[in-house]
Coordinates of C-alpha atoms in Angstrom, one line a residue:
M17 CA -55.4 -21.7 -122.5
T18 CA -55.2 -20.2 -125.9
E19 CA -52.8 -17.3 -126.6
A20 CA -55.7 -15.2 -127.9
L21 CA -57.8 -15.7 -124.8
H22 CA -54.9 -14.6 -122.6
R23 CA -54.4 -11.6 -124.9
D24 CA -58.0 -10.5 -124.6
Y25 CA -58.7 -11.5 -120.9
Q26 CA -56.9 -11.7 -117.6
I27 CA -57.9 -15.1 -116.1
G28 CA -58.7 -15.1 -112.4
E29 CA -59.8 -17.5 -109.8
E30 CA -61.9 -20.6 -110.2
I31 CA -65.5 -19.9 -109.4
G32 CA -67.2 -23.2 -110.5
S33 CA -66.8 -26.6 -112.0
G34 CA -68.8 -29.2 -113.8
R35 CA -68.6 -32.6 -115.6
F36 CA -66.5 -31.3 -118.5
G37 CA -64.6 -28.3 -117.3
I38 CA -64.0 -25.4 -115.0
V39 CA -65.4 -21.8 -114.8
Y40 CA -63.0 -19.0 -114.0
R41 CA -63.5 -15.3 -113.4
C42 CA -61.9 -13.2 -116.0
T43 CA -61.4 -9.5 -116.8
S44 CA -61.4 -7.9 -120.2
S45 CA -58.0 -6.4 -121.0
S46 CA -59.5 -3.6 -123.0
S47 CA -62.5 -2.5 -120.9
G48 CA -61.8 -3.9 -117.4
E49 CA -65.3 -5.5 -117.4
Q50 CA -65.6 -8.8 -115.6
F51 CA -66.9 -12.0 -117.2
A52 CA -66.8 -15.8 -116.6
V53 CA -65.0 -18.1 -118.9
K54 CA -66.2 -21.8 -119.1
S55 CA -63.2 -24.0 -120.1
I56 CA -64.4 -27.4 -121.5
N57 CA -61.9 -30.2 -121.5
K58 CA -62.3 -32.0 -124.8
A59 CA -60.6 -35.2 -123.5
L60 CA -63.6 -35.8 -121.2
L61 CA -66.1 -35.8 -124.1
V62 CA -66.0 -39.5 -124.8
D63 CA -69.7 -40.0 -125.4
P64 CA -70.7 -38.7 -128.9
V65 CA -73.9 -37.2 -127.4
D66 CA -71.8 -35.1 -125.1
R67 CA -69.6 -34.0 -128.0
D68 CA -72.7 -33.0 -129.9
C69 CA -74.0 -31.0 -127.0
I70 CA -70.7 -29.1 -126.5
D71 CA -70.4 -28.4 -130.2
T72 CA -73.9 -26.7 -130.2
E73 CA -73.6 -25.0 -126.8
A74 CA -71.9 -21.9 -128.0
K75 CA -74.3 -21.4 -131.0
L76 CA -77.4 -22.0 -129.0
T77 CA -76.2 -19.8 -126.0
H78 CA -75.8 -17.0 -128.5
L79 CA -79.1 -17.6 -130.2
A80 CA -81.1 -17.8 -126.9
S81 CA -80.0 -14.3 -125.9
S82 CA -80.5 -12.7 -129.3
S83 CA -84.1 -11.8 -128.9
S84 CA -85.3 -8.5 -130.4
S85 CA -86.8 -7.9 -126.9
S86 CA -83.8 -6.8 -124.9
H87 CA -85.8 -7.2 -121.7
S88 CA -86.5 -10.8 -122.1
G89 CA -83.1 -11.5 -123.5
S90 CA -81.5 -10.0 -120.4
H91 CA -82.7 -13.0 -118.5
T92 CA -80.4 -15.4 -120.3
V93 CA -76.6 -15.7 -119.9
R94 CA -75.0 -14.1 -123.0
L95 CA -72.0 -15.4 -124.9
H96 CA -69.3 -12.8 -125.5
G97 CA -66.5 -14.9 -127.1
V98 CA -65.4 -18.3 -128.1
Y99 CA -61.8 -19.5 -128.1
E100 CA -60.6 -23.0 -129.1
D101 CA -57.3 -24.9 -129.0
S102 CA -56.5 -28.6 -129.4
S103 CA -57.5 -29.5 -125.8
F104 CA -60.1 -27.0 -124.7
L105 CA -63.1 -24.9 -125.8
H106 CA -63.4 -21.7 -123.9
L107 CA -66.7 -19.8 -123.7
V108 CA -66.7 -16.2 -122.4
L109 CA -70.0 -15.6 -120.7
D110 CA -71.8 -13.1 -118.5
L111 CA -70.5 -13.2 -114.9
C112 CA -73.2 -14.3 -112.4
D113 CA -71.4 -14.0 -109.1
G114 CA -74.5 -14.5 -106.9
S115 CA -75.9 -17.8 -105.8
D116 CA -78.2 -20.0 -107.9
L117 CA -81.9 -20.7 -107.2
F118 CA -81.1 -24.2 -105.8
D119 CA -79.1 -22.6 -103.1
H120 CA -81.7 -20.0 -102.4
L121 CA -84.5 -22.6 -102.1
S122 CA -82.3 -24.8 -99.9
R123 CA -82.3 -22.0 -97.4
H124 CA -85.6 -20.3 -97.8
A125 CA -88.3 -22.5 -99.5
P126 CA -91.2 -22.4 -99.5
L127 CA -91.2 -18.8 -100.9
P128 CA -93.9 -16.2 -100.4
E129 CA -96.1 -16.0 -103.6
P130 CA -94.9 -12.5 -104.7
E131 CA -91.3 -13.6 -104.5
A132 CA -92.0 -16.8 -106.4
A133 CA -94.0 -14.8 -109.0
S134 CA -91.1 -12.4 -109.5
I135 CA -88.6 -15.2 -110.0
M136 CA -91.0 -17.2 -112.3
T137 CA -91.7 -14.2 -114.4
S138 CA -88.0 -13.8 -115.1
V139 CA -87.7 -17.5 -115.8
I140 CA -90.6 -17.5 -118.2
E141 CA -89.3 -14.4 -120.0
A142 CA -86.0 -16.2 -120.5
I143 CA -87.8 -19.2 -121.9
S144 CA -89.8 -17.0 -124.1
S145 CA -86.6 -15.4 -125.5
C146 CA -85.2 -18.8 -126.2
H147 CA -88.3 -20.0 -127.9
K148 CA -88.6 -17.0 -130.1
N149 CA -85.2 -17.8 -131.4
G150 CA -85.9 -21.5 -132.0
V151 CA -84.0 -22.7 -129.0
A152 CA -85.4 -25.1 -126.3
H153 CA -83.2 -25.1 -123.2
R154 CA -84.3 -28.7 -122.1
D155 CA -82.8 -28.6 -118.7
I156 CA -84.7 -26.0 -116.7
K157 CA -84.1 -26.5 -113.0
P158 CA -83.1 -24.4 -110.0
D159 CA -79.4 -25.1 -110.4
N160 CA -79.4 -23.5 -113.9
I161 CA -81.2 -20.3 -112.8
L162 CA -78.5 -17.9 -111.5
F163 CA -78.6 -14.7 -109.5
D164 CA -76.4 -12.1 -111.3
G165 CA -75.3 -10.3 -108.2
Q166 CA -77.3 -7.2 -109.3
G167 CA -80.8 -8.3 -108.3
G168 CA -81.5 -10.1 -111.6
L169 CA -81.8 -13.7 -112.8
R170 CA -80.1 -15.4 -115.7
L171 CA -81.0 -18.8 -117.3
A172 CA -77.7 -20.6 -117.8
D173 CA -76.1 -23.8 -119.2
F174 CA -77.3 -24.5 -122.7
G175 CA -75.3 -27.7 -122.9
S176 CA -78.5 -29.7 -123.2
A177 CA -80.3 -27.2 -125.5
G178 CA -81.9 -28.1 -128.8
W179 CA -82.9 -26.3 -131.9
F180 CA -86.5 -26.6 -133.1
G181 CA -86.9 -23.7 -135.6
G182 CA -88.0 -20.1 -135.3
G183 CA -91.0 -17.8 -134.7
G184 CA -92.3 -19.7 -131.7
N185 CA -93.7 -22.5 -133.8
S186 CA -92.1 -25.9 -133.8
T187 CA -90.9 -26.5 -137.3
T188 CA -88.5 -29.4 -136.3
M189 CA -89.4 -31.8 -133.5
M190 CA -86.7 -32.8 -131.1
S191 CA -86.0 -36.2 -129.6
G192 CA -83.7 -37.8 -127.0
L193 CA -83.9 -38.3 -123.2
V194 CA -82.4 -35.0 -122.2
G195 CA -82.7 -33.1 -118.9
T196 CA -82.9 -33.9 -115.2
A197 CA -85.2 -36.7 -114.0
H198 CA -87.5 -34.7 -111.6
Y199 CA -88.0 -31.9 -114.0
V200 CA -88.3 -33.6 -117.3
A201 CA -91.6 -33.6 -119.2
P202 CA -93.5 -36.9 -119.7
E203 CA -93.3 -36.9 -123.5
V204 CA -89.5 -36.8 -123.2
V205 CA -89.5 -39.8 -120.8
R206 CA -91.9 -41.8 -123.2
G207 CA -89.3 -41.4 -126.0
E208 CA -91.6 -39.4 -128.2
E209 CA -90.6 -36.5 -130.5
Y210 CA -91.4 -33.3 -128.6
G211 CA -91.5 -29.5 -129.0
E212 CA -90.4 -26.5 -126.9
K213 CA -93.2 -26.9 -124.4
V214 CA -91.0 -29.3 -122.5
D215 CA -89.4 -26.2 -121.0
I216 CA -92.8 -25.0 -119.6
W217 CA -93.3 -28.3 -117.9
S218 CA -89.9 -28.0 -116.2
A219 CA -90.6 -24.5 -115.2
G220 CA -93.9 -25.6 -113.6
V221 CA -91.9 -28.1 -111.5
V222 CA -89.6 -25.2 -110.4
L223 CA -92.7 -23.2 -109.4
Y224 CA -94.1 -26.2 -107.5
V225 CA -90.8 -26.5 -105.6
M226 CA -90.7 -22.7 -104.9
L227 CA -94.2 -22.7 -103.4
G228 CA -94.3 -26.1 -101.8
G229 CA -90.6 -26.7 -100.8
G230 CA -90.6 -30.2 -102.4
L231 CA -90.9 -32.0 -105.7
P232 CA -94.2 -33.0 -107.4
F233 CA -92.9 -36.3 -108.8
E234 CA -90.6 -38.4 -106.6
G235 CA -89.3 -42.0 -106.4
G236 CA -86.5 -44.1 -104.9
S237 CA -84.8 -44.4 -108.2
A238 CA -84.6 -42.7 -111.5
V239 CA -87.0 -45.3 -112.9
E240 CA -89.5 -44.7 -110.2
V241 CA -89.2 -40.9 -110.7
F242 CA -89.8 -41.4 -114.5
E243 CA -92.9 -43.5 -113.8
A244 CA -94.3 -40.8 -111.5
V245 CA -93.6 -38.2 -114.2
M246 CA -95.4 -40.2 -116.9
R247 CA -98.4 -40.7 -114.5
G248 CA -98.3 -36.9 -114.1
N249 CA -100.7 -37.1 -111.0
L250 CA -100.3 -33.6 -109.8
R251 CA -101.3 -33.2 -106.1
F252 CA -101.3 -30.2 -103.8
P253 CA -101.4 -31.7 -100.2
T254 CA -103.3 -29.3 -97.9
R255 CA -100.7 -29.5 -95.2
I256 CA -98.2 -28.0 -97.6
F257 CA -100.3 -26.1 -100.2
G258 CA -103.2 -25.0 -97.9
W259 CA -101.8 -21.4 -98.0
V260 CA -101.2 -21.3 -101.7
S261 CA -103.7 -19.4 -103.8
P262 CA -106.1 -21.1 -106.3
E263 CA -104.5 -18.9 -109.1
A264 CA -101.1 -20.3 -108.4
K265 CA -102.3 -23.9 -108.4
D266 CA -104.2 -23.2 -111.7
L267 CA -100.9 -21.9 -113.3
M268 CA -99.0 -25.0 -112.2
R269 CA -101.7 -27.3 -113.6
R270 CA -101.6 -25.5 -116.9
M271 CA -97.8 -25.6 -117.1
M272 CA -97.7 -29.3 -116.1
S273 CA -100.5 -30.5 -118.3
K274 CA -99.7 -34.0 -119.7
D275 CA -101.7 -33.0 -122.8
V276 CA -99.2 -30.8 -124.7
S277 CA -101.9 -29.2 -126.7
R278 CA -103.4 -27.8 -123.5
R279 CA -100.1 -26.9 -121.9
L280 CA -99.4 -23.2 -121.9
S281 CA -96.8 -21.6 -124.1
A282 CA -94.3 -19.2 -122.6
E283 CA -96.2 -16.2 -123.9
Q284 CA -99.5 -17.6 -122.5
A285 CA -97.9 -18.2 -119.1
L286 CA -96.7 -14.6 -119.0
R287 CA -100.3 -13.5 -119.4
H288 CA -101.7 -15.7 -116.7
P289 CA -103.5 -13.7 -113.9
W290 CA -101.1 -15.0 -111.2
I291 CA -98.1 -13.7 -113.2
T292 CA -99.6 -10.4 -114.2
S293 CA -100.7 -9.8 -110.6
G294 CA -97.3 -10.5 -109.2
G295 CA -98.5 -13.4 -107.2
G296 CA -101.1 -11.2 -105.6
A297 CA -98.5 -8.7 -104.5
R298 CA -99.9 -5.5 -103.0

């Protein structure tokens, strides 16, 4: 690791790993505050697409959490420093030492509507913060939604993120098959150019998993999953969704609309009655 990183932070134990590197706990030498440092091994970036993603990750992570609304921005993992040497790129990030939503759902799904609404509100606020700054996350899934250990949620891992412009209006369309098969929007699978609403589709799939305990589009292979996604035949089996409110189902239909022009934006989703009522919480 770079001399500057060791000067500024005390590096602790490994707390996670991924395709390209390892995440460590670290402590600021000046303040004593704890962070995470994601150390990316450049030697593993053989594919030019992977190199491009890593090159832009730091920039887009910073942009995504730079909203003028500190509340919505607080739901994205923030970047605190970048260090680089010949072998590694090191990103100092917020420490989220709780579990992630995938682990939570593995133990507790399906969730009660008020709990699902609370989680989804934070997720959509994070997406809204990203979109206001011209960033599409492009890989919204439970694994990338982290509990920060203080009762909050953070949207993490901007390695697949794309830049589309600012002000909430797509000024530059994006392209490329990016994301995770079960959560990716149909326009991405079809190979079309697309806008930031791909994140809303993915968040809709997350909501479906929270309330139903399973995925809306499945198959025995990635190809079959993509075919199911492109059909977009959204069903709510009574044996699974019989207890789920009509308002929750309406929100999912609007988030997973194949017609992008009819799909909700992040701001529209935040104003949906199911969200504003806290999933009918009393």
